[in-house]
Coordinates of C-alpha atoms and ligand atoms in Angstrom, one line a residue:
M1 CA -0.3 0.1 -0.6
S2 CA 2.1 3.3 -1.1
T3 CA -1.1 6.0 -1.0
G4 CA -3.1 5.0 2.0
R5 CA -4.6 6.5 5.2
V6 CA -2.7 6.1 8.1
V7 CA -3.1 7.1 11.3
I8 CA -0.5 6.7 14.8
V9 CA -2.1 7.1 18.4
G10 CA 0.6 7.7 20.9
A11 CA 3.7 10.2 19.1
G12 CA 6.8 8.6 21.7
Q13 CA 9.4 7.5 20.5
G14 CA 8.2 4.3 18.4
G15 CA 5.1 6.7 17.2
F16 CA 6.9 9.3 15.7
Q17 CA 9.6 6.3 14.0
A18 CA 6.5 5.3 12.5
A19 CA 5.5 8.4 10.5
A20 CA 9.4 8.7 9.6
S21 CA 9.6 5.5 8.4
L22 CA 6.5 5.7 6.8
R23 CA 7.4 8.3 4.4
Q24 CA 10.8 7.5 4.3
E25 CA 9.7 3.8 2.6
G26 CA 7.6 6.3 0.2
L27 CA 4.1 6.6 1.4
S28 CA 2.1 8.9 -0.6
G29 CA -1.1 9.0 1.7
P30 CA -2.0 10.6 4.8
I31 CA -0.2 10.2 7.9
T32 CA -2.0 11.5 10.9
L33 CA 0.3 11.4 14.1
I34 CA -1.9 12.2 17.6
G35 CA 0.1 12.3 20.8
A36 CA -1.7 13.2 24.0
E37 CA 1.1 15.1 25.2
P38 CA 2.3 18.8 24.4
G39 CA 5.2 19.5 22.2
L40 CA 7.0 18.1 19.8
P41 CA 7.6 14.5 19.9
Y42 CA 10.9 13.7 22.3
Q43 CA 13.8 11.2 23.3
R44 CA 13.0 9.1 26.4
P45 CA 16.3 8.2 27.6
P46 CA 18.0 12.1 28.4
L47 CA 14.5 12.3 31.3
S48 CA 16.4 10.5 34.0
K49 CA 20.1 11.9 32.4
A50 CA 20.8 14.4 31.2
Y51 CA 17.7 16.7 31.6
L52 CA 17.5 16.7 34.9
K53 CA 20.9 18.1 34.8
T54 CA 20.6 20.7 31.8
G55 CA 17.0 20.9 31.7
E56 CA 17.6 21.1 27.7
A57 CA 14.0 20.2 26.8
A58 CA 14.7 21.1 23.3
K59 CA 17.2 19.7 22.4
L60 CA 15.6 15.9 23.7
A61 CA 12.4 17.0 20.2
L62 CA 13.2 14.3 18.1
R63 CA 12.8 16.1 15.2
P64 CA 12.7 19.8 14.7
Q65 CA 8.7 21.8 13.4
S66 CA 9.8 22.1 9.8
F67 CA 10.4 18.3 9.4
F68 CA 7.1 16.8 10.4
D69 CA 5.8 20.0 7.2
K70 CA 8.1 19.2 5.1
N71 CA 7.4 15.5 5.1
A72 CA 3.6 16.2 5.0
I73 CA 2.9 14.5 8.5
N74 CA 0.0 15.8 10.0
Y75 CA 0.9 16.4 14.6
L76 CA -2.0 16.5 16.6
P77 CA 0.0 16.3 20.3
E78 CA -2.5 17.6 23.3
T79 CA -5.1 15.0 22.6
W80 CA -6.2 12.0 23.8
V81 CA -7.0 8.8 21.3
E82 CA -10.8 8.4 23.2
G83 CA -12.3 5.3 21.0
I84 CA -11.1 3.0 17.6
D85 CA -14.4 2.0 15.6
R86 CA -12.9 -0.5 14.0
A87 CA -15.8 -1.3 11.0
A88 CA -16.3 2.5 10.6
A89 CA -12.0 2.1 9.6
E90 CA -12.2 5.3 12.0
V91 CA -10.5 7.3 15.5
H92 CA -12.1 9.0 17.9
A93 CA -10.3 11.7 19.5
G94 CA -11.1 15.8 21.3
G95 CA -14.3 15.3 19.2
R96 CA -13.5 14.1 15.8
R97 CA -13.6 10.7 14.1
I98 CA -10.2 10.2 12.0
A99 CA -10.0 7.8 9.6
Y100 CA -7.8 4.7 8.4
D101 CA -7.2 2.7 5.5
H102 CA -4.0 1.8 8.7
L103 CA -4.2 1.8 11.9
I104 CA -0.2 1.4 14.3
L105 CA -0.6 1.8 18.0
A106 CA 2.3 2.9 19.8
T107 CA 0.4 3.9 23.3
G108 CA 3.5 3.5 26.0
T109 CA 3.1 1.7 29.1
R110 CA 2.8 4.3 32.7
N111 CA 3.4 4.3 35.7
L112 CA 2.7 1.3 37.4
R113 CA 1.1 2.0 41.6
P114 CA 1.1 -0.7 43.7
P115 CA -1.0 -0.1 46.2
I116 CA 1.0 1.5 48.6
D117 CA -0.3 3.2 51.5
G118 CA 0.4 6.6 50.8
I119 CA 1.9 6.3 46.5
D120 CA -0.7 10.1 45.3
A121 CA 2.1 11.5 47.0
A122 CA 5.2 9.8 44.8
L123 CA 6.4 12.0 41.9
D124 CA 6.5 9.8 38.5
L125 CA 8.8 10.0 36.2
R126 CA 7.5 8.9 32.6
T127 CA 7.2 12.5 30.5
L128 CA 8.9 15.3 29.7
T129 CA 6.5 17.5 32.1
D130 CA 7.4 15.1 35.1
A131 CA 11.4 15.8 34.7
A132 CA 10.5 19.5 34.7
A133 CA 8.4 19.1 37.9
L134 CA 11.4 16.6 39.7
R135 CA 13.3 19.3 37.9
A136 CA 11.7 22.1 39.9
A137 CA 11.2 20.2 43.0
L138 CA 15.1 19.6 43.6
D139 CA 16.3 23.1 43.5
G140 CA 17.9 22.9 47.1
P141 CA 19.5 20.3 48.8
R142 CA 16.9 17.3 49.6
R143 CA 16.4 14.5 51.2
L144 CA 15.6 12.1 48.4
A145 CA 13.8 8.4 48.4
V146 CA 13.6 6.0 45.6
I147 CA 10.9 3.1 45.1
G148 CA 12.3 0.7 42.8
G149 CA 16.0 0.0 41.5
G150 CA 15.7 -1.3 38.4
F151 CA 17.5 1.4 34.9
I152 CA 15.5 4.6 35.8
G153 CA 15.4 4.6 40.0
L154 CA 19.2 3.7 39.8
E155 CA 20.0 6.7 36.9
F156 CA 18.2 9.0 39.2
A157 CA 20.0 7.9 42.0
A158 CA 23.1 8.8 39.9
V159 CA 22.7 11.4 38.6
A160 CA 21.0 13.3 42.2
R161 CA 24.1 12.3 44.1
E162 CA 25.8 14.2 41.5
L163 CA 23.7 17.0 42.5
G164 CA 24.1 16.7 45.3
H165 CA 21.1 15.2 47.4
E166 CA 20.8 12.2 49.5
V167 CA 19.2 9.4 48.2
S168 CA 18.5 6.2 49.5
V169 CA 17.1 3.5 47.3
A170 CA 14.1 0.4 48.8
E171 CA 14.5 -2.5 46.4
A172 CA 12.0 -5.1 46.8
A173 CA 13.8 -8.1 45.9
P174 CA 16.9 -9.0 46.6
R175 CA 19.3 -7.4 44.0
L176 CA 19.2 -4.5 41.7
M177 CA 17.9 -4.3 37.9
A178 CA 17.2 -8.0 38.8
R179 CA 15.0 -8.5 36.1
A180 CA 17.6 -7.2 33.3
V181 CA 20.4 -8.0 34.2
S182 CA 22.9 -11.1 35.7
P183 CA 23.3 -11.7 39.9
L184 CA 27.3 -10.5 39.1
M185 CA 26.1 -7.9 37.0
S186 CA 23.6 -6.3 40.2
D187 CA 26.3 -7.0 43.1
R188 CA 28.5 -4.4 40.6
F189 CA 26.4 -1.6 40.2
L190 CA 25.4 -2.6 44.4
A191 CA 28.6 -2.0 44.8
L192 CA 28.5 1.2 42.1
H193 CA 25.8 2.7 44.6
R194 CA 26.7 2.5 47.5
Q195 CA 30.3 3.9 46.6
L196 CA 28.0 6.9 45.3
G197 CA 26.5 7.2 49.0
V198 CA 23.2 6.0 48.2
A199 CA 21.2 3.9 51.0
V200 CA 20.6 1.6 49.3
H201 CA 18.3 -1.2 51.0
L202 CA 17.2 -4.4 49.4
G203 CA 14.2 -6.5 49.7
A204 CA 12.1 -4.9 51.7
P205 CA 9.4 -4.2 49.8
V206 CA 8.1 -0.3 51.0
A207 CA 4.8 -0.4 52.9
A208 CA 3.8 3.4 53.1
V209 CA 4.8 7.2 51.8
S210 CA 4.1 10.1 54.3
A211 CA 5.0 13.2 54.4
T212 CA 8.0 12.5 56.5
G213 CA 9.4 9.8 53.7
I214 CA 8.5 5.9 53.5
A215 CA 8.4 2.8 55.5
L216 CA 10.0 -0.3 54.5
S217 CA 8.1 -3.8 55.1
D218 CA 10.5 -4.9 57.6
G219 CA 10.0 -2.0 60.0
T220 CA 12.9 0.5 58.8
D221 CA 11.7 3.9 57.9
I222 CA 13.2 5.9 55.4
D223 CA 13.3 10.0 56.6
A224 CA 12.5 11.8 53.2
D225 CA 11.4 14.7 51.9
L226 CA 10.5 13.9 48.5
V227 CA 9.7 10.7 46.9
L228 CA 10.6 9.1 43.2
L229 CA 8.5 6.5 42.0
A230 CA 10.3 4.4 39.1
A231 CA 8.5 0.7 40.2
G232 CA 7.3 -0.4 36.8
V233 CA 5.3 0.6 34.1
R234 CA 2.4 -1.4 32.9
P235 CA 1.5 -1.3 29.0
N236 CA -1.6 1.0 28.1
T237 CA -3.6 -1.0 26.2
E238 CA -7.4 -0.4 27.5
L239 CA -7.7 1.4 24.1
A240 CA -7.5 -1.5 22.5
E241 CA -8.8 -3.3 24.5
A242 CA -12.4 -1.6 24.2
A243 CA -12.4 -2.0 20.7
G244 CA -12.4 -5.3 20.8
L245 CA -8.4 -6.8 20.0
A246 CA -6.1 -9.8 21.9
V247 CA -4.3 -8.4 25.0
E248 CA -1.8 -10.5 26.5
N249 CA 0.9 -8.5 28.1
G250 CA 0.5 -6.0 26.1
I251 CA -1.6 -5.7 23.0
A252 CA -0.8 -9.6 21.3
V253 CA 0.9 -8.7 17.6
D254 CA 2.4 -11.5 15.9
A255 CA 5.5 -12.4 13.9
R256 CA 4.5 -9.2 11.6
L257 CA 3.7 -7.2 14.0
L258 CA 0.4 -7.8 13.2
T259 CA -2.9 -7.1 16.2
S260 CA -5.3 -9.0 15.3
D261 CA -7.4 -7.0 13.3
P262 CA -4.8 -7.4 10.4
A263 CA -5.8 -4.1 9.1
I264 CA -4.1 -2.5 13.2
S265 CA -0.7 -3.0 14.2
A266 CA 1.0 -2.4 17.1
L267 CA 4.7 -1.7 18.0
G268 CA 7.1 -0.8 21.7
D269 CA 6.1 -0.8 25.0
C270 CA 2.4 -1.7 24.8
A271 CA 3.3 -4.0 21.8
S272 CA 4.1 -8.0 23.7
F273 CA 5.5 -10.3 20.1
P274 CA 7.0 -13.6 19.7
D275 CA 11.0 -13.6 20.6
P276 CA 11.9 -14.7 17.4
R277 CA 14.6 -17.1 19.6
T278 CA 12.4 -18.6 21.9
A279 CA 9.1 -17.8 20.2
R280 CA 7.7 -16.9 23.9
R281 CA 5.8 -13.9 23.8
I282 CA 7.9 -11.3 25.2
R283 CA 7.1 -7.3 26.1
L284 CA 9.9 -5.3 25.6
E285 CA 11.1 -1.7 27.0
S286 CA 14.0 -0.5 24.7
V287 CA 13.8 2.9 22.3
Q288 CA 15.4 0.0 20.1
A289 CA 12.5 -2.2 20.1
A290 CA 10.1 0.8 19.4
T291 CA 12.4 2.5 16.6
D292 CA 12.7 -2.0 15.3
H293 CA 9.1 -2.5 15.3
A294 CA 8.2 0.9 13.6
R295 CA 10.9 0.5 10.8
A296 CA 9.6 -3.0 10.2
I297 CA 5.8 -1.8 10.6
A298 CA 5.9 1.1 7.6
R299 CA 8.3 -1.7 5.3
R300 CA 5.0 -4.1 5.4
I301 CA 2.3 -1.2 5.3
V302 CA 4.3 0.2 2.3
K303 CA 6.3 -2.4 0.3
G304 CA 4.7 -5.7 1.1
D305 CA 7.8 -6.9 3.4
D306 CA 6.6 -9.8 4.9
A307 CA 9.4 -10.4 7.3
Y308 CA 9.1 -11.8 10.2
Y309 CA 10.1 -9.5 13.1
A310 CA 13.5 -10.5 14.5
A311 CA 15.9 -7.5 15.6
L312 CA 17.9 -8.5 18.4
P313 CA 16.8 -6.7 21.7
W314 CA 19.6 -4.2 23.4
F315 CA 19.4 -2.1 25.9
W316 CA 21.8 0.0 27.8
S317 CA 21.1 2.1 31.2
D318 CA 24.4 5.4 32.5
Q319 CA 25.3 5.3 35.8
A320 CA 27.3 8.5 36.8
D321 CA 30.2 7.3 34.7
C322 CA 28.8 3.7 33.8
K323 CA 27.7 2.8 31.2
L324 CA 25.4 -0.8 31.5
Q325 CA 25.2 -2.1 27.8
I326 CA 22.8 -5.2 27.3
A327 CA 23.3 -7.7 23.6
G328 CA 20.7 -10.1 23.9
L329 CA 17.9 -11.3 26.1
A330 CA 18.6 -13.3 29.6
G331 CA 16.5 -15.6 30.6
A332 CA 16.1 -14.8 35.1
E333 CA 17.7 -18.4 35.3
D334 CA 20.6 -18.4 32.1
E335 CA 24.5 -18.8 32.7
A336 CA 25.9 -15.8 33.8
V337 CA 29.6 -16.0 34.1
A338 CA 32.3 -12.9 34.3
V339 CA 34.1 -13.2 30.9
S340 CA 36.8 -10.4 32.6
D341 CA 36.7 -7.2 33.7
S342 CA 33.2 -5.1 31.5
A343 CA 31.8 -8.5 30.6
V344 CA 29.4 -10.9 31.6
F345 CA 28.6 -13.7 29.3
R346 CA 25.1 -15.1 29.8
F347 CA 24.4 -19.2 28.8
A348 CA 21.0 -21.0 28.3
G349 CA 21.6 -24.9 27.9
G350 CA 24.9 -23.7 26.5
Q351 CA 24.5 -21.3 23.6
L352 CA 25.2 -17.8 23.9
T353 CA 22.2 -15.6 25.1
A354 CA 23.8 -11.8 25.2
V355 CA 26.1 -10.5 26.9
E356 CA 26.2 -7.5 29.4
T357 CA 29.1 -5.0 29.3
V358 CA 30.1 -1.6 31.1
N359 CA 32.0 1.2 29.5
D360 CA 33.1 -1.8 27.1
A361 CA 31.2 -0.6 23.9
R362 CA 33.9 -3.3 21.2
T363 CA 32.3 -6.2 23.1
H364 CA 28.8 -4.6 23.2
M365 CA 29.6 -4.4 19.4
Q366 CA 30.3 -7.4 18.7
A367 CA 28.1 -9.0 20.6
R368 CA 24.8 -7.8 19.0
K369 CA 26.6 -9.3 15.3
R370 CA 27.7 -12.6 16.6
L371 CA 23.9 -12.3 19.0
T372 CA 22.3 -11.8 14.6
A373 CA 24.5 -14.4 12.7
S374 CA 25.2 -17.4 14.4
V375 CA 24.5 -17.6 17.8
P376 CA 28.1 -19.3 19.5
D377 CA 27.7 -22.0 22.2
R378 CA 29.9 -22.0 25.2
T379 CA 32.1 -24.5 24.9
T380 CA 33.5 -22.7 20.9
L381 CA 33.0 -19.3 22.9
E382 CA 35.9 -21.1 25.5
A383 CA 37.8 -22.3 23.3
A384 CA 38.7 -19.4 21.8
G385 CA 39.4 -17.3 25.0
F386 CA 35.2 -15.8 25.4
D387 CA 37.1 -13.9 22.1
L388 CA 33.4 -12.5 20.3
A389 CA 36.2 -11.1 17.7
A390 CA 37.6 -14.6 16.9
Ligands
LIG1 C1 13.2 8.3 32.1 C2 12.9 7.2 30.8 C3 14.5 6.5 30.4 C4 14.5 5.8 29.4 N1 15.7 5.4 29.3 C5 15.4 4.2 28.4 C6 17.3 4.1 27.7 O1 18.2 4.5 28.9 N2 16.9 3.4 27.2 C7 16.6 2.5 25.6 O2 16.5 1.9 25.7 N3 14.9 2.8 26.9 C8 14.8 3.8 27.6 N4 14.0 4.1 28.3 C9 12.5 3.8 28.1 C10 12.4 4.5 26.3 O3 12.0 5.8 26.4 C11 10.6 3.9 25.9 O4 10.9 2.1 25.8 C12 10.3 4.6 24.7 O5 9.9 5.1 24.8 C13 8.9 3.1 23.9 O6 7.7 3.4 23.0 P1 7.2 4.2 22.5 O7 6.9 4.6 21.4 O8 6.0 2.2 22.6 O9 6.0 4.7 23.8 P2 6.5 6.0 24.6 O10 7.1 6.4 23.7 O11 6.3 6.3 25.9 O12 5.0 6.5 23.7 C14 3.9 6.8 24.0 C15 3.1 7.8 23.6 O13 1.5 7.7 23.5 C16 1.0 8.4 24.2 N5 0.1 8.1 24.0 C17 -1.4 6.7 25.0 N6 -1.7 6.7 25.1 C18 -2.5 7.9 24.0 C19 -4.1 7.6 23.4 N7 -5.0 7.4 23.9 N8 -4.3 8.6 22.9 C20 -2.9 9.9 22.4 N9 -1.1 8.9 22.3 C21 -1.5 8.0 23.5 C22 1.6 8.5 25.4 O14 1.1 9.9 25.5 C23 3.2 9.2 24.7 O15 3.8 10.3 25.0 C24 12.9 5.1 29.2 C25 12.2 5.7 29.6 C26 12.1 6.7 30.6 C27 10.3 7.3 31.0

C-alpha cells in the first residue's frame, strides 16, 4: 500500500519513528500522528540522565517542526484518542473522527502505582512534564527516596547524588535491576551506588509513603522530603481492549507485528510479540524495540515486506560514569560467566543468550553482531578465550 491513509496513536519514540519510516519507505498517502503530550515528539532516555542536570528540553525533540511540515506528517499534539471504531475504520479523538486504511497503536506504558498507603504523594518520571516538575523540586538540597532499583530509579539516584542530594533507594527484590541483568552485574552496580553514597535497601517492599518519607515492610523508616516512584510500568492497552483486540501482557501482535485485526499494527512498549529466538511472547521497554518495530511495520505497510520481525534486542543504562549495555535477551535463570572485568556472558543450554558490558562498547558491538548471525555455543567461545571477534 503506497497511497493509503495511516493513523498512528501515540507520538513517542515508536509512533514518531513509524511516521518517519512510512515516508522514507515511500508512502504518499496522508499520515496522522496523534499524541496526548504537548510539544514535539521527544526522546525519553535523557529524562533520567542529562536533562535532570541541564534542563535543556529543546534538545530532546526528535525532529524540529519543519520535519513534520516537509514530510506532510499531520501531527496532532495534546490530543487523546478515546476510541477505535473498527467497523468504520476510524479513531475518535477530541470530537473528531479520523479515518484510516491502516492503524498503528504506539501507546507506550504508564507508571505502575502499587497499592501502597500514601503512594499518591510519590512523583513519577515518565514524561517531560514529570521530569520538569522533578527538576524544579530539586532546586535545593533534598533527602530523596526512590522506590524501585531498576534502570530509571538508579539513573535518577546517580544524577541526584551528583547534584548533591541525599539519596536512598528501596528495592523489593533481593538485588538491583533483577529483571534485566545477571546477579554478577547487580552486585557490581550495588557496589557502585554504595560508593556514590546512595543508601540502598534490598529485599523489603515499601509499606507506606508519608510526608516524612517511606516505611519499609521490615520496619525500616527512611526519611525523605521527596519520593520518586520508579517501580515499573504497565502497558497502555485499554484502547485496544475496548476495541476488542487481543491483549496478553500488552497488545498481542503476531510475528509481523499485526494485532488480531489485520488493519491494525502495534509496536514498542505497549505490544507483546513472539520472541524470534524462543517463540515466547515478550514485551520490551526499549528505544531499540520501539524504533525497530516501527521500521518493520513501515516496510510491511508500504512495500508489502511480510518478513517476520527478528531484530536483536539491546539496551543501555547510564549510571554515574558507568555505561551498562546489554546485547540479547537472557532468561532469569541463564548462567552468568564473568569473562573479563567489563563483560558478563549469559548462557542457556550452552548457547550464548546475552552479553552484559560496562564501559566496553567494543564487546557490546561484537556481541550484537555475533548474536544476530549464528549464535555461538559456550564450548566454542571458551576455546576462543571468550573473544567474540575470533
Ligand atoms: C526516564 C526514562 C528513561 C529511559 N531510558 C531508556 C534508556 O536509557 N534506553 C532505552 O532503550 N529506553 C529507555 N527508556 C524507555 C524508552 O523511552 C521506551 O521504551 C520508549 O519510549 C518506548 O517507545 P513507545 O513509542 O513504545 O512509547 P512512548 O515513548 O512511551 O510513547 C507513547 C506515547 O503514547 C501516548 N498515548 C498513550 N495513549 C494515548 C492515547 N489514547 N491517545 C493519544 N496518545 C496516547 C503517550 O502519551 C506517549 O506519549 C526510558 C524511559 C524513561 C521514562
